[in-house]
Short mmCIF file of C-alpha atoms in Angstrom, two decimals:
data_model
loop_
_atom_site.label_atom_id
_atom_site.label_comp_id
_atom_site.label_asym_id
_atom_site.label_seq_id
_atom_site.Cartn_x
_atom_site.Cartn_y
_atom_site.Cartn_z
CA MET A 1 6.09 -7.99 0.76
CA THR A 2 5.63 -5.14 -1.35
CA PHE A 3 3.71 -2.01 -0.32
CA LEU A 4 0.95 -2.62 -2.70
CA THR A 5 -0.20 -5.59 -0.24
CA HIS A 6 -0.78 -2.85 2.48
CA LEU A 7 -3.27 -1.11 0.39
CA PRO A 8 -6.91 -2.81 0.98
CA TRP A 9 -8.37 -0.89 -2.09
CA THR A 10 -5.73 -2.05 -4.64
CA LYS A 11 -7.34 -5.37 -5.89
CA LYS A 12 -6.03 -5.79 -9.25
CA PRO A 13 -6.80 -9.30 -10.89
CA VAL A 14 -4.00 -10.89 -12.14
CA ARG A 15 -4.58 -12.62 -15.14
CA SER A 16 -1.93 -14.89 -17.17
CA GLU A 17 -1.03 -13.52 -20.50
CA THR A 18 -0.73 -16.72 -22.31
CA PRO A 19 -2.15 -16.68 -25.49
CA ASP A 20 -5.60 -18.42 -26.04
CA GLN A 21 -5.52 -21.61 -27.69
CA HIS A 22 -9.23 -22.01 -28.57
CA PRO A 23 -12.04 -19.46 -28.98
CA VAL A 24 -14.26 -21.18 -26.16
CA VAL A 25 -11.22 -20.48 -24.13
CA SER A 26 -10.98 -16.73 -24.93
CA LEU A 27 -14.73 -16.40 -24.65
CA HIS A 28 -14.72 -17.99 -21.16
CA ARG A 29 -11.85 -15.55 -20.18
CA GLU A 30 -13.58 -12.29 -21.60
CA ILE A 31 -16.77 -13.46 -19.71
CA ASN A 32 -14.59 -13.81 -16.54
CA ARG A 33 -12.80 -10.48 -17.18
CA MET A 34 -16.35 -8.72 -17.22
CA PHE A 35 -17.27 -10.55 -13.99
CA ASP A 36 -13.99 -9.12 -12.30
CA SER A 37 -14.52 -5.83 -14.07
CA PHE A 38 -18.09 -5.73 -12.67
CA PHE A 39 -17.54 -6.98 -9.12
CA ASN A 40 -14.56 -4.28 -8.87
CA ASP A 41 -16.77 -1.22 -9.44
CA PHE A 42 -18.44 -2.06 -5.72
CA ARG A 43 -15.18 -3.43 -4.17
CA ASP A 44 -12.40 -1.44 -5.72
CA PRO A 45 -13.51 2.14 -4.76
CA SER A 46 -10.57 3.91 -6.29
CA ALA A 47 -9.92 6.94 -8.12
CA GLU A 48 -12.76 7.68 -10.52
CA ASP A 49 -15.11 5.28 -8.94
CA PHE A 50 -14.58 6.48 -5.77
CA ARG A 51 -14.55 10.39 -7.03
CA SER A 52 -17.93 9.96 -8.36
CA TRP A 53 -19.63 9.09 -5.03
CA SER A 54 -17.91 11.46 -2.46
CA GLY A 55 -17.65 15.02 -2.90
CA PHE A 56 -13.99 15.47 -3.25
CA THR A 57 -11.19 13.06 -3.13
CA PRO A 58 -8.01 13.77 -4.09
CA ALA A 59 -5.93 11.37 -6.45
CA ILE A 60 -2.79 9.85 -4.86
CA ASP A 61 0.28 8.36 -6.34
CA VAL A 62 2.98 6.65 -4.37
CA SER A 63 6.61 5.82 -5.32
CA GLU A 64 9.61 4.60 -4.24
CA THR A 65 13.22 4.72 -4.55
CA GLU A 66 16.25 3.07 -3.17
CA ASN A 67 16.17 5.65 -0.38
CA ARG A 68 12.90 7.56 -0.56
CA PHE A 69 9.26 6.94 -0.16
CA GLU A 70 7.18 9.10 -1.60
CA VAL A 71 3.29 10.11 -1.73
CA SER A 72 1.67 12.69 -3.86
CA ALA A 73 -1.48 13.99 -4.34
CA GLU A 74 -3.24 16.38 -6.81
CA LEU A 75 -5.09 19.31 -5.09
CA PRO A 76 -5.13 22.07 -7.77
CA GLY A 77 -6.72 25.41 -6.71
CA MET A 78 -5.77 24.94 -2.84
CA THR A 79 -3.51 26.63 -0.68
CA ALA A 80 -0.97 25.01 1.97
CA GLU A 81 -3.45 26.27 4.63
CA ASP A 82 -6.13 24.06 3.45
CA ILE A 83 -4.10 20.99 3.97
CA SER A 84 -3.68 19.33 6.88
CA LEU A 85 -1.21 16.23 7.72
CA LYS A 86 -0.59 13.78 10.13
CA VAL A 87 1.71 10.62 10.19
CA HIS A 88 0.58 8.35 13.27
CA ASN A 89 0.66 4.76 13.84
CA GLY A 90 1.99 3.98 10.55
CA MET A 91 -0.53 5.91 8.79
CA LEU A 92 -0.36 9.27 6.74
CA THR A 93 -3.62 10.78 7.09
CA LEU A 94 -4.18 13.47 4.37
CA SER A 95 -7.20 15.73 5.21
CA GLY A 96 -8.45 19.28 4.51
CA GLU A 97 -11.39 21.36 2.50
CA HIS A 98 -11.43 22.69 -0.63
CA LYS A 99 -13.47 25.60 -0.32
CA ARG A 100 -15.58 27.11 -2.96
CA GLU A 101 -14.78 30.72 -3.53
CA GLU A 102 -17.43 33.04 -1.90
CA GLU A 103 -20.61 32.80 -3.97
CA LYS A 104 -21.30 35.69 -6.16
CA GLU A 105 -25.03 36.28 -7.30
CA ASP A 106 -24.51 37.10 -10.72
CA LYS A 107 -22.55 33.82 -11.05
CA ASN A 108 -24.21 31.99 -13.81
CA TYR A 109 -22.47 28.62 -14.20
CA TYR A 110 -22.19 26.87 -17.91
CA ARG A 111 -19.84 24.05 -16.68
CA MET A 112 -18.94 22.64 -13.25
CA GLU A 113 -16.45 20.04 -13.13
CA ARG A 114 -14.35 20.40 -10.11
CA SER A 115 -15.05 19.21 -6.94
CA TYR A 116 -15.36 20.85 -3.54
CA GLY A 117 -15.60 20.04 -0.13
CA SER A 118 -13.86 18.08 2.77
CA PHE A 119 -11.91 14.97 2.25
CA GLN A 120 -9.78 12.55 4.20
CA ARG A 121 -7.69 9.84 3.03
CA ALA A 122 -5.58 7.57 4.97
CA ILE A 123 -2.48 6.08 3.56
CA PRO A 124 -0.74 2.95 5.16
CA LEU A 125 2.75 3.33 5.30
CA PRO A 126 5.54 0.50 5.21
CA ASP A 127 8.02 -0.64 8.22
CA ASN A 128 11.37 0.30 6.16
CA ILE A 129 10.55 4.20 6.63
CA ASP A 130 11.72 6.80 8.91
CA GLU A 131 8.75 8.69 10.17
CA ASP A 132 10.50 11.49 11.77
CA SER A 133 12.28 12.12 8.14
CA VAL A 134 8.98 13.10 6.78
CA ASP A 135 9.30 16.52 4.38
CA ALA A 136 6.33 17.76 2.69
CA GLN A 137 6.10 20.30 -0.11
CA PHE A 138 3.19 22.07 -1.77
CA LYS A 139 4.09 23.03 -5.55
CA ASN A 140 1.61 24.11 -8.37
CA GLY A 141 -1.35 22.03 -6.74
CA VAL A 142 0.77 19.11 -6.23
CA LEU A 143 1.23 18.26 -2.67
CA THR A 144 4.40 15.55 -2.13
CA VAL A 145 5.13 13.87 1.30
CA SER A 146 8.57 12.31 1.47
CA PHE A 147 10.24 10.22 3.93
CA ASN A 148 13.43 8.11 4.17
CA ARG A 149 13.84 4.52 3.59
CA ILE A 150 15.68 3.01 6.31
CA ALA A 151 17.17 -0.80 6.31
CA LEU A 152 15.43 -3.17 8.56
CA PRO A 153 17.29 -5.51 10.50
CA GLU A 154 17.36 -8.90 8.83
CA TYR A 155 15.64 -11.84 10.45
CA GLN A 156 17.53 -14.91 10.42
CA ALA A 157 15.49 -18.03 9.99
CA ARG A 158 15.77 -20.12 13.08
CA ARG A 159 15.54 -23.66 13.32
CA ILE A 160 12.97 -25.07 16.02
CA GLU A 161 13.50 -28.59 17.16
CA VAL A 162 10.63 -30.63 17.44
CA LYS A 163 10.49 -32.72 20.40
CA SER A 164 8.71 -35.99 20.57
CA SER A 165 7.15 -37.52 23.71
CA MET B 5 3.77 -12.51 -4.58
CA THR B 6 2.66 -11.35 -8.14
CA THR B 7 1.72 -7.74 -8.41
CA THR B 8 0.63 -6.11 -11.78
CA THR B 9 3.46 -3.85 -12.84
CA LEU B 10 2.72 -0.09 -12.79
CA GLU B 11 4.13 1.64 -15.84
CA ARG B 12 4.77 5.16 -15.75
CA LYS B 13 3.52 7.33 -18.54
CA THR B 14 6.09 9.20 -20.91
CA ASN B 15 5.89 12.53 -21.84
CA THR B 16 4.80 11.23 -25.60
CA GLU B 17 1.31 10.12 -23.98
CA PRO B 18 -1.72 11.68 -25.46
CA ALA B 19 -2.51 15.31 -23.33
CA VAL B 20 -5.86 14.69 -21.08
CA ARG B 21 -8.93 17.35 -20.91
CA PRO B 22 -8.45 19.17 -17.86
CA ARG B 23 -11.62 19.56 -15.53
CA VAL B 24 -13.15 23.35 -15.77
CA ASP B 25 -15.64 25.37 -14.24
CA ILE B 26 -17.02 27.89 -16.35
CA TRP B 27 -19.33 30.75 -15.31
CA HIS B 28 -19.94 33.85 -16.52
CA ALA B 29 -20.96 37.36 -14.52
CA THR B 30 -21.87 40.82 -15.99
CA ASP B 31 -18.79 41.88 -17.28
CA ALA B 32 -16.67 38.51 -18.09
CA TYR B 33 -16.63 35.02 -18.92
CA VAL B 34 -14.51 33.01 -16.25
CA LEU B 35 -12.61 29.43 -16.69
CA GLU B 36 -11.18 27.82 -14.29
CA ILE B 37 -8.96 25.02 -15.60
CA GLU B 38 -7.14 22.38 -13.22
CA ILE B 39 -3.80 21.89 -14.30
CA PRO B 40 -1.88 20.54 -11.25
CA GLY B 41 2.01 20.13 -11.38
CA VAL B 42 2.31 22.52 -14.57
CA GLU B 43 4.58 25.41 -14.04
CA GLU B 44 3.75 28.82 -15.71
CA GLY B 45 6.46 28.29 -18.49
CA GLY B 46 4.69 24.95 -19.49
CA ILE B 47 1.45 27.06 -20.31
CA ASP B 48 1.03 27.67 -24.18
CA LEU B 49 -2.39 29.66 -24.45
CA LYS B 50 -3.60 30.99 -27.91
CA ALA B 51 -6.57 32.84 -28.93
CA GLN B 52 -7.16 32.40 -32.74
CA GLY B 53 -10.02 33.87 -34.25
CA SER B 54 -13.05 32.45 -32.00
CA MET B 55 -11.07 29.49 -31.04
CA LEU B 56 -9.08 29.62 -27.48
CA THR B 57 -7.05 26.77 -27.54
CA LEU B 58 -4.79 25.71 -24.26
CA ASN B 59 -1.87 23.13 -24.13
CA ALA B 60 -0.18 22.60 -20.68
CA VAL B 61 3.02 20.47 -20.17
CA GLN B 62 4.35 19.03 -17.20
CA ALA B 63 8.02 20.32 -16.23
CA SER B 64 10.52 17.77 -16.72
CA THR B 65 12.67 16.94 -13.64
CA ASP B 66 16.11 15.98 -13.14
CA GLU B 67 15.39 13.14 -10.60
CA PRO B 68 14.66 9.84 -12.02
CA PRO B 69 10.89 8.77 -10.72
CA GLY B 70 10.75 6.12 -8.46
CA ARG B 71 9.02 3.01 -8.76
CA LEU B 72 5.06 3.42 -8.78
CA VAL B 73 3.48 1.19 -6.02
CA HIS B 74 0.28 2.87 -6.17
CA CYS B 75 -1.03 5.00 -8.84
CA GLU B 76 -4.05 7.11 -9.23
CA TYR B 77 -3.34 10.00 -11.33
CA GLN B 78 0.46 9.99 -12.79
CA PRO B 79 1.66 13.78 -13.86
CA GLN B 80 -0.12 14.51 -16.93
CA ASN B 81 -0.35 17.33 -19.94
CA TYR B 82 -3.23 18.79 -20.72
CA SER B 83 -4.98 20.15 -23.69
CA CYS B 84 -8.68 21.78 -24.21
CA SER B 85 -9.94 24.18 -26.41
CA PHE B 86 -13.12 26.31 -26.18
CA ASN B 87 -15.58 28.45 -28.76
CA LEU B 88 -15.16 31.71 -27.64
CA PRO B 89 -18.78 33.79 -27.43
CA GLU B 90 -19.20 36.49 -29.98
CA ASP B 91 -19.25 39.11 -27.18
CA VAL B 92 -15.83 38.40 -25.97
CA ASP B 93 -13.23 40.76 -26.69
CA SER B 94 -10.15 38.54 -27.28
CA ASP B 95 -7.51 40.96 -27.15
CA GLN B 96 -8.54 41.15 -23.28
CA ILE B 97 -7.86 38.00 -22.04
CA GLU B 98 -6.31 37.88 -18.33
CA ALA B 99 -4.64 34.41 -17.37
CA HIS B 100 -3.88 33.86 -13.84
CA LEU B 101 -1.84 30.64 -12.39
CA ASN B 102 -2.65 29.91 -8.96
CA ASN B 103 -1.54 26.49 -7.07
CA GLY B 104 -2.33 24.11 -10.46
CA LEU B 105 -5.07 26.32 -10.96
CA LEU B 106 -5.32 28.48 -14.30
CA THR B 107 -7.93 31.32 -14.23
CA LEU B 108 -9.02 33.02 -17.21
CA LYS B 109 -10.82 36.01 -17.21
CA LEU B 110 -12.41 36.71 -20.89
CA CYS B 111 -13.57 40.16 -20.73
CA LYS B 112 -16.95 41.09 -22.51
CA LYS B 113 -16.87 43.53 -25.31
CA GLU B 114 -18.06 46.91 -24.35
CA LYS B 115 -20.56 47.03 -26.86
CA ALA B 116 -21.90 43.85 -25.05
CA LEU B 117 -22.10 45.26 -21.51
CA PRO B 118 -25.28 46.43 -20.03
CA ARG B 119 -25.56 50.28 -20.38
CA LYS B 120 -27.50 52.46 -18.43
CA ILE B 121 -29.70 54.59 -20.45
CA ASP B 122 -30.84 57.91 -19.08
CA VAL B 123 -34.33 58.74 -19.41
CA ARG B 124 -34.88 62.48 -19.81
CA VAL B 125 -38.08 64.23 -18.62
CA GLN B 126 -39.26 66.83 -20.80
#
């Protein structure tokens, strides 16, 4: 099982990529796809959709190598003091507040695309990491939290005898 | 179980337009541009005529990137350009990079600043 399955919001429709034999088949597929993406907008509050209806939600990437597990978040313009990180019960919680600079009276805005406000994101961690090995770095507006991966004991399948009475 | 493969972007991907706040005060215009992950050396800022162009490239790392398991942003290059207002002195542009936020201060020409005119009483 991969880490992806732990994330409830990463529902990605898996489609077969076989060439369509008939125009009706492809039309049918296209309609299915439209329905998929329509409902995903409600059920899949990831990235852009999520950001559009909450004040500020940093975007995160999760990646893994053979012996590292890494979560990174984009937090441009913030400082390390604004960020709070917690690891508890297999969950990594990232929270903080992106404060707007003090309002000056003569600030006249032309464009306001950056988001501000409090945020919290909880990222479920896989079993095969060492929570004590956590290391967090904040550099150029990108927070990188990394863990060492550990090998889990392999479970042997056990044969169970079925008794009949 | 089948999962969709997450492909890593390469450095040849087209750059995206960063999020920008623009405001002006009495003496200057201020642009706050979000370019997370970009280092000072990756910034190319040019003022040519009335055009201000920014290209920001992510620093390349020696470490091989890991396999992506969840992806919402990926490090990307940024590019944008702005038309400078006429009252900007293009020789007086200050740029500061702080934690992935590039702040540009475009000072207004002295002529454009409000002047206090003394009223003389005769």
